[in-house]
Structures are given as structure tokens and as C-alpha cells.
Amino acid sequence: MNRYVIAVRRWWTVPMTLVSLVLVCGTVGTSMVPVPSLTGSMGGAQLAYFTPVLIVVAVMYCMERRLQQAESTAVVPIRLFDCAALALTALLAHVAGLVVGMDVARNIMLLLALAVVARRLANEATAAAAGLLFLILNLILGRAYDAAGHGAHTWWAIALYPADSTGAWLFTVLLFALALVLSGLGNGRGSAHAR
């Protein structure tokens, strides 16, 4: 089964992607990317804000790779390995967060949770795109101004919250726990064939 997880699922790509994320954040992460807003002005976001999508794409790549017959006859359900890999990815993201910022680690968990839920409803490609769409919607629709005219964010734009926001962390952890439960229940559209 270990060979299956390494050779077929290729979970080794996720730690390599985390290393790439750290390198990108360390070298060009502070570069600004222009993003339009609803107020008609052109805002921006640091490139590091979008890097969690790299991890989501790598995880969805691993979860998409499967041999249906091998999974249906396995002694230990592959979805348990997937849950363990998701939890390990979140843990490694927090280790990387010590270098790149804990808001990036939180957003990795948040986007992974959204991707697993989207995968349950659709497929891996949709799941990977859902994270990027969520980040863009946060930037375009989630920015606001407080009474003093300073830039702020709306209550639902969790990805824009600072790293020390308890509410954002609580929401992210609850959504991630839900995603792990959903991942343990099956593999979305392909799960009927894998059981």
C-alpha cells in the first residue's frame, strides 16, 4: 500500500510544492499583482496571497490519480490515506507558515477545505479552480472601508483576515474538519466506483 501512495497517488509532490511555495514567497512574494475592485479603482495583492493555490493544485493532482480496481480491493481504504495526507499537508503548511506567514498557512487550510468540499460535489479540476475563485472574490468583493476611510475587509472575506484573527482560524479549522469527514466518507463523483 505504501508503494501505491508513493507511485500512484504521488503524495511526495505536496512537500515539494510546499518548498516551492516557500521559495516563491521568499523571493517574489511581496511583488504586487493588480486586482480590479468594484469601486472602479485598481487595487493590488501580494503574490504570496495566491500561493496557497499551488498546494491545492498539488493535492488535487494526487487525489485524482487512482487505479479503481486496486482501490476497490485494498485492505485499507485509500480514502483513509487521503485523510492522513490532508492532515499532514496542513501540518506541513503550518511549518512553512513559520517562514512565509501564518496567514498563508491558514489560507492553505481554508482552500484545501473548500477544494475537498468542491471535489465532493464535482471533480478535482473544479475543486482546484474553486480556491482561486474564492481568493479572487475575496479581493474584488471582500474589500471595504471603515468609518475613518482606511482599507478593511468584509466579515465573510476570511482569506483577507490578518494572521492573528481568532475568528478566521476557528472558521478555517471547523471547515477543514468538515472536509476531512467528507473526504473520509468517499471520493466524490468517483467514489461509487471505488467502493
Short mmCIF file of C-alpha atoms in Angstrom, two decimals:
data_model
loop_
_atom_site.label_atom_id
_atom_site.label_comp_id
_atom_site.label_asym_id
_atom_site.label_seq_id
_atom_site.Cartn_x
_atom_site.Cartn_y
_atom_site.Cartn_z
CA MET A 1 0.00 0.00 0.00
CA ASN A 2 2.92 2.36 0.64
CA ARG A 3 4.03 1.91 -2.95
CA TYR A 4 0.53 2.79 -4.12
CA VAL A 5 0.54 6.03 -2.12
CA ILE A 6 4.00 6.93 -3.45
CA ALA A 7 3.92 5.58 -7.02
CA VAL A 8 0.27 6.07 -7.99
CA ARG A 9 -1.04 8.86 -5.79
CA ARG A 10 2.36 10.60 -5.76
CA TRP A 11 1.84 12.32 -2.42
CA TRP A 12 5.55 13.21 -2.46
CA THR A 13 4.69 16.10 -4.79
CA VAL A 14 2.97 18.01 -1.98
CA PRO A 15 6.10 18.57 0.18
CA MET A 16 7.98 19.59 -2.96
CA THR A 17 5.23 22.09 -3.75
CA LEU A 18 5.45 23.44 -0.20
CA VAL A 19 9.17 24.02 -0.71
CA SER A 20 8.33 25.84 -3.96
CA LEU A 21 5.76 27.95 -2.09
CA VAL A 22 8.39 28.97 0.48
CA LEU A 23 10.83 29.86 -2.30
CA VAL A 24 8.24 31.89 -4.22
CA CYS A 25 7.13 33.74 -1.09
CA GLY A 26 10.72 34.41 -0.11
CA THR A 27 11.83 35.72 -3.48
CA VAL A 28 8.89 37.42 -5.21
CA GLY A 29 6.10 37.04 -2.65
CA THR A 30 5.96 40.75 -1.86
CA SER A 31 5.50 41.69 -5.53
CA MET A 32 2.13 43.27 -6.13
CA VAL A 33 -0.41 41.83 -8.57
CA PRO A 34 -3.04 44.29 -9.83
CA VAL A 35 -6.62 43.31 -9.00
CA PRO A 36 -9.70 45.33 -10.02
CA SER A 37 -12.25 46.32 -7.40
CA LEU A 38 -15.92 47.22 -7.53
CA THR A 39 -15.17 50.83 -6.62
CA GLY A 40 -13.62 51.32 -10.04
CA SER A 41 -10.07 51.63 -8.78
CA MET A 42 -7.30 49.17 -9.37
CA GLY A 43 -6.13 47.57 -6.16
CA GLY A 44 -3.41 45.06 -5.64
CA ALA A 45 -2.43 41.99 -3.69
CA GLN A 46 0.89 40.48 -2.88
CA LEU A 47 1.82 37.44 -4.94
CA ALA A 48 2.15 35.45 -1.70
CA TYR A 49 -1.63 35.79 -1.28
CA PHE A 50 -2.16 33.49 -4.28
CA THR A 51 0.47 30.87 -3.41
CA PRO A 52 -1.90 28.57 -1.44
CA VAL A 53 -3.44 27.66 -4.80
CA LEU A 54 -0.19 25.82 -5.63
CA ILE A 55 -0.77 23.45 -2.72
CA VAL A 56 -4.41 22.89 -3.62
CA VAL A 57 -3.48 22.03 -7.21
CA ALA A 58 -0.82 19.57 -5.98
CA VAL A 59 -3.24 17.89 -3.55
CA MET A 60 -5.98 17.61 -6.16
CA TYR A 61 -3.44 16.15 -8.60
CA CYS A 62 -2.60 13.46 -6.04
CA MET A 63 -6.24 12.73 -5.21
CA GLU A 64 -7.16 12.46 -8.89
CA ARG A 65 -4.59 9.75 -9.58
CA ARG A 66 -6.11 6.36 -8.87
CA LEU A 67 -6.38 2.80 -10.02
CA GLN A 68 -10.03 1.92 -9.45
CA GLN A 69 -9.56 -1.85 -9.23
CA ALA A 70 -6.62 -1.61 -6.85
CA GLU A 71 -8.54 0.78 -4.60
CA SER A 72 -11.67 -1.36 -4.57
CA THR A 73 -9.71 -4.43 -3.42
CA ALA A 74 -7.38 -2.70 -0.95
CA VAL A 75 -7.46 -3.91 2.64
CA VAL A 76 -7.21 -0.36 3.99
CA PRO A 77 -9.44 2.16 2.18
CA ILE A 78 -7.35 4.65 0.23
CA ARG A 79 -9.56 7.48 1.47
CA LEU A 80 -8.04 6.98 4.94
CA PHE A 81 -4.60 7.58 3.45
CA ASP A 82 -6.04 10.65 1.73
CA CYS A 83 -7.35 12.00 5.05
CA ALA A 84 -3.98 11.41 6.67
CA ALA A 85 -2.24 13.12 3.74
CA LEU A 86 -4.58 16.12 4.01
CA ALA A 87 -3.88 16.42 7.74
CA LEU A 88 -0.12 16.08 7.13
CA THR A 89 -0.33 18.74 4.41
CA ALA A 90 -2.00 21.12 6.87
CA LEU A 91 0.70 20.39 9.44
CA LEU A 92 3.50 20.98 6.93
CA ALA A 93 1.75 24.17 5.81
CA HIS A 94 1.96 25.44 9.38
CA VAL A 95 5.67 24.63 9.48
CA ALA A 96 6.07 26.60 6.25
CA GLY A 97 3.87 29.31 7.78
CA LEU A 98 6.60 30.00 10.32
CA VAL A 99 8.68 31.23 7.38
CA VAL A 100 6.11 32.73 4.99
CA GLY A 101 3.43 33.87 7.43
CA MET A 102 0.69 32.13 9.30
CA ASP A 103 -1.97 33.82 7.19
CA VAL A 104 -0.64 31.82 4.23
CA ALA A 105 -0.83 28.63 6.30
CA ARG A 106 -4.40 29.45 7.32
CA ASN A 107 -5.34 30.15 3.71
CA ILE A 108 -3.82 26.83 2.63
CA MET A 109 -6.07 25.04 5.12
CA LEU A 110 -9.05 27.13 4.05
CA LEU A 111 -8.54 26.48 0.35
CA LEU A 112 -7.88 22.77 0.94
CA ALA A 113 -11.15 22.54 2.82
CA LEU A 114 -13.03 24.35 0.05
CA ALA A 115 -11.38 22.14 -2.55
CA VAL A 116 -12.32 18.91 -0.77
CA VAL A 117 -15.94 20.08 -0.46
CA ALA A 118 -15.99 21.17 -4.13
CA ARG A 119 -14.43 17.84 -5.14
CA ARG A 120 -17.22 16.04 -3.30
CA LEU A 121 -19.76 17.95 -5.41
CA ALA A 122 -17.90 17.98 -8.74
CA ASN A 123 -14.35 16.88 -9.61
CA GLU A 124 -10.69 17.68 -8.95
CA ALA A 125 -10.39 20.36 -11.66
CA THR A 126 -13.39 22.23 -10.28
CA ALA A 127 -12.00 21.86 -6.77
CA ALA A 128 -8.67 23.43 -7.71
CA ALA A 129 -10.42 26.29 -9.53
CA ALA A 130 -12.74 26.92 -6.57
CA GLY A 131 -9.82 28.00 -4.39
CA LEU A 132 -8.52 30.52 -6.90
CA LEU A 133 -12.04 31.84 -7.48
CA PHE A 134 -12.52 32.25 -3.72
CA LEU A 135 -9.29 34.24 -3.41
CA ILE A 136 -10.24 36.50 -6.32
CA LEU A 137 -13.77 37.06 -4.96
CA ASN A 138 -12.28 37.99 -1.59
CA LEU A 139 -10.14 40.63 -3.29
CA ILE A 140 -12.80 42.01 -5.62
CA LEU A 141 -15.88 41.88 -3.37
CA GLY A 142 -14.41 41.49 0.11
CA ARG A 143 -12.60 44.79 0.48
CA ALA A 144 -14.32 47.63 2.27
CA TYR A 145 -13.51 50.89 4.04
CA ASP A 146 -14.03 51.59 7.72
CA ALA A 147 -15.53 54.82 9.11
CA ALA A 148 -12.13 56.54 9.02
CA GLY A 149 -11.69 55.67 5.33
CA HIS A 150 -8.98 53.09 5.89
CA GLY A 151 -8.93 49.86 3.94
CA ALA A 152 -10.63 46.94 5.68
CA HIS A 153 -12.42 43.74 4.69
CA THR A 154 -15.96 42.46 4.91
CA TRP A 155 -16.90 39.86 7.51
CA TRP A 156 -17.02 36.95 5.05
CA ALA A 157 -13.67 37.59 3.32
CA ILE A 158 -11.79 35.11 5.54
CA ALA A 159 -8.71 35.00 3.31
CA LEU A 160 -8.12 38.72 3.92
CA TYR A 161 -8.16 38.48 7.72
CA PRO A 162 -4.84 39.04 9.47
CA ALA A 163 -2.91 36.03 10.75
CA ASP A 164 -3.87 36.72 14.37
CA SER A 165 -7.66 36.68 13.78
CA THR A 166 -9.17 34.07 16.10
CA GLY A 167 -12.49 34.03 14.25
CA ALA A 168 -10.83 33.32 10.90
CA TRP A 169 -8.78 30.49 12.44
CA LEU A 170 -11.84 28.98 14.13
CA PHE A 171 -13.86 29.05 10.92
CA THR A 172 -10.96 27.56 8.96
CA VAL A 173 -10.39 24.73 11.45
CA LEU A 174 -14.10 23.86 11.51
CA LEU A 175 -14.31 23.86 7.71
CA PHE A 176 -11.15 21.75 7.48
CA ALA A 177 -12.56 19.23 9.97
CA LEU A 178 -15.74 19.02 7.88
CA ALA A 179 -13.63 18.49 4.77
CA LEU A 180 -11.73 15.64 6.45
CA VAL A 181 -15.03 13.99 7.37
CA LEU A 182 -16.29 14.37 3.80
CA SER A 183 -13.01 13.04 2.44
CA GLY A 184 -13.28 10.03 4.73
CA LEU A 185 -16.81 9.30 3.51
CA GLY A 186 -15.80 8.83 -0.09
CA ASN A 187 -14.13 10.31 -3.13
CA GLY A 188 -16.90 12.44 -4.60
CA ARG A 189 -18.22 11.51 -8.04
CA GLY A 190 -15.75 8.67 -8.46
CA SER A 191 -16.49 7.14 -5.06
CA ALA A 192 -19.29 4.93 -6.32
CA HIS A 193 -16.80 3.06 -8.47
CA ALA A 194 -14.16 2.87 -5.74
CA ARG A 195 -16.41 1.20 -3.17
#
